[in-house]
Short mmCIF file of C-alpha atoms and ligand atoms in Angstrom, two decimals:
data_model
loop_
_atom_site.label_atom_id
_atom_site.label_comp_id
_atom_site.label_asym_id
_atom_site.label_seq_id
_atom_site.Cartn_x
_atom_site.Cartn_y
_atom_site.Cartn_z
CA MET A 9 17.99 1.42 4.16
CA PRO A 10 16.45 0.01 7.39
CA ILE A 11 12.69 -0.76 7.15
CA ASP A 12 9.82 0.65 9.21
CA ALA A 13 8.72 -2.38 11.24
CA THR A 14 5.26 -0.97 11.83
CA LEU A 15 4.39 -1.21 8.07
CA PRO A 16 2.01 -4.09 6.79
CA TYR A 17 3.64 -7.13 5.38
CA ASP A 18 4.91 -6.91 1.87
CA ASP A 19 4.68 -10.30 0.14
CA GLN A 20 7.16 -9.23 -2.50
CA ASN A 21 10.15 -9.05 -0.05
CA ILE A 22 13.04 -11.25 -0.88
CA PHE A 23 12.52 -13.79 1.97
CA ALA A 24 8.83 -14.27 0.86
CA LYS A 25 10.22 -15.00 -2.61
CA ILE A 26 12.74 -17.50 -1.11
CA LEU A 27 9.89 -19.21 0.83
CA ARG A 28 7.94 -19.52 -2.46
CA ASP A 29 11.04 -20.83 -4.24
CA GLU A 30 10.98 -17.92 -6.65
CA ILE A 31 14.60 -17.17 -5.97
CA PRO A 32 17.27 -19.66 -4.85
CA SER A 33 18.71 -20.08 -1.44
CA LYS A 34 20.98 -22.62 0.24
CA ARG A 35 18.48 -24.24 2.67
CA VAL A 36 19.93 -26.16 5.56
CA TYR A 37 16.72 -27.02 7.42
CA GLU A 38 12.90 -26.59 7.29
CA ASN A 39 9.97 -27.73 9.30
CA ASP A 40 6.29 -26.74 9.23
CA TYR A 41 6.95 -23.39 10.79
CA ALA A 42 10.40 -22.27 9.76
CA VAL A 43 13.05 -22.33 6.97
CA ALA A 44 16.78 -21.87 7.50
CA PHE A 45 19.27 -21.00 4.87
CA HIS A 46 22.80 -19.48 4.51
CA ASP A 47 23.13 -15.70 4.52
CA ILE A 48 24.14 -14.49 1.16
CA ALA A 49 26.85 -12.19 2.70
CA PRO A 50 28.17 -14.04 5.69
CA VAL A 51 29.87 -12.11 8.50
CA ALA A 52 31.01 -15.23 10.43
CA PRO A 53 32.20 -18.68 9.38
CA ILE A 54 28.66 -19.94 9.98
CA HIS A 55 25.93 -17.34 9.30
CA ILE A 56 22.47 -18.82 8.87
CA LEU A 57 19.15 -17.06 8.75
CA VAL A 58 16.02 -18.78 10.22
CA ILE A 59 12.76 -17.33 9.08
CA PRO A 60 9.08 -18.29 9.95
CA ARG A 61 6.93 -19.63 7.21
CA GLY A 62 4.16 -17.13 8.23
CA SER A 63 3.93 -13.60 6.96
CA TYR A 64 5.46 -11.52 9.78
CA VAL A 65 7.39 -8.37 9.36
CA SER A 66 9.49 -8.47 12.39
CA TRP A 67 10.04 -10.04 15.87
CA ASP A 68 7.52 -7.50 17.12
CA ASP A 69 4.88 -8.51 14.66
CA PHE A 70 5.55 -12.28 15.26
CA THR A 71 5.37 -12.13 19.01
CA ALA A 72 2.16 -9.95 18.75
CA ARG A 73 0.27 -11.99 16.15
CA GLY A 74 1.95 -15.34 15.87
CA SER A 75 0.24 -18.41 17.48
CA ASP A 76 1.93 -20.36 20.34
CA THR A 77 2.39 -23.27 17.88
CA GLU A 78 4.08 -21.05 15.31
CA ILE A 79 6.35 -19.50 17.89
CA ALA A 80 7.29 -22.76 19.36
CA GLY A 81 7.95 -24.30 15.96
CA PHE A 82 10.09 -21.43 14.92
CA ILE A 83 12.22 -21.28 18.07
CA ARG A 84 12.70 -25.01 18.11
CA ALA A 85 13.93 -24.86 14.45
CA ILE A 86 16.60 -22.26 15.57
CA GLY A 87 17.76 -24.56 18.35
CA HIS A 88 17.76 -27.56 16.07
CA VAL A 89 19.85 -25.80 13.39
CA ALA A 90 22.40 -24.65 16.08
CA ARG A 91 22.74 -28.23 17.31
CA GLU A 92 22.98 -29.68 13.82
CA HIS A 93 25.84 -27.43 13.03
CA GLY A 94 27.80 -28.43 16.22
CA LEU A 95 27.52 -24.95 17.59
CA VAL A 96 26.37 -25.70 21.22
CA MET A 97 29.76 -26.72 22.65
CA PRO A 98 31.80 -23.81 21.11
CA GLY A 99 28.87 -21.43 21.47
CA TYR A 100 27.02 -19.22 19.15
CA ARG A 101 25.06 -15.99 18.85
CA LEU A 102 21.46 -15.15 17.84
CA LEU A 103 20.40 -11.75 16.57
CA ALA A 104 16.99 -10.33 15.37
CA ASN A 105 17.26 -6.85 14.12
CA VAL A 106 13.92 -4.86 14.36
CA GLY A 107 13.16 -1.71 12.46
CA GLY A 108 15.27 1.48 12.12
CA HIS A 109 17.53 1.39 15.18
CA GLY A 110 17.95 -2.36 14.83
CA GLY A 111 19.08 -1.91 11.28
CA GLN A 112 16.55 -4.38 9.86
CA GLU A 113 16.81 -4.49 6.00
CA VAL A 114 14.47 -7.32 5.03
CA PRO A 115 10.81 -6.91 6.09
CA HIS A 116 10.23 -10.62 6.98
CA LEU A 117 11.29 -11.77 10.43
CA HIS A 118 14.71 -13.38 10.46
CA VAL A 119 16.99 -14.56 13.14
CA HIS A 120 20.69 -14.56 12.42
CA LEU A 121 22.62 -17.48 13.73
CA PHE A 122 26.33 -16.85 13.99
CA GLY A 123 29.11 -19.18 14.96
CA GLY A 124 32.34 -20.83 14.01
CA LYS A 125 34.70 -18.52 15.75
CA PRO A 126 34.79 -16.30 18.90
CA LEU A 127 32.29 -13.55 18.13
CA GLY A 128 33.81 -10.69 20.10
CA PRO A 129 31.83 -7.87 21.84
CA MET A 130 28.07 -7.88 21.53
CA LEU A 131 27.94 -4.65 19.66
CA ALA A 132 30.34 -3.01 17.21
CA GLY A 133 30.24 0.19 19.19
P1 AMP B 204 18.94 -7.60 8.44
O1 AMP B 204 19.80 -6.38 8.31
O2 AMP B 204 18.83 -8.13 9.79
O3 AMP B 204 17.58 -7.23 7.80
O4 AMP B 204 19.62 -8.72 7.60
C1 AMP B 204 19.26 -9.02 6.30
C2 AMP B 204 20.28 -10.17 5.92
O5 AMP B 204 19.71 -10.79 4.78
C3 AMP B 204 21.74 -9.72 5.54
O6 AMP B 204 22.57 -10.41 6.39
C4 AMP B 204 21.80 -9.97 4.06
O7 AMP B 204 23.13 -10.48 3.79
C5 AMP B 204 20.78 -11.24 3.98
N1 AMP B 204 20.33 -11.49 2.59
C6 AMP B 204 19.74 -10.54 1.73
N2 AMP B 204 19.33 -11.18 0.64
C7 AMP B 204 19.54 -12.52 0.72
C8 AMP B 204 19.40 -13.59 -0.07
N3 AMP B 204 18.84 -13.51 -1.21
N4 AMP B 204 19.68 -14.82 0.46
C9 AMP B 204 20.30 -14.97 1.74
N5 AMP B 204 20.48 -13.83 2.47
C10 AMP B 204 20.14 -12.60 2.07
#
């Protein structure tokens, strides 16, 4: 069930628990502003989620309330993870679902990083 991205942050969401190490994740990178880990149900050979350490519901919340430092640290982390996984030359895709029409399921901002094969059309249709 997609979330309502206008609701307040829920610190019991699954990614908040991953950030607090209350549930396991396969982390591939972290810096002061972001943590990256493998998606539990990958839909591409490489499917990594990058999340900010701060408590932000969605891309909308983050770009409205996040500091310039947090935003820069988060976006640089995404680029770093893509480079570290050798994805720049073959290419890759980033996706951030927001709210109902976006199909966002977890109410903590996450950017999906897909790669490892040609990814096809932008939307399923
Ligand atoms: P979205 O639909 O954009 O909110 O995507 C949520 C993503 O989180 C999905 O691709 C799920 O497979 C992924 N996911 C859910 N729970 C976990 C978990 N515990 N560890 C890693 N990925 C997860």
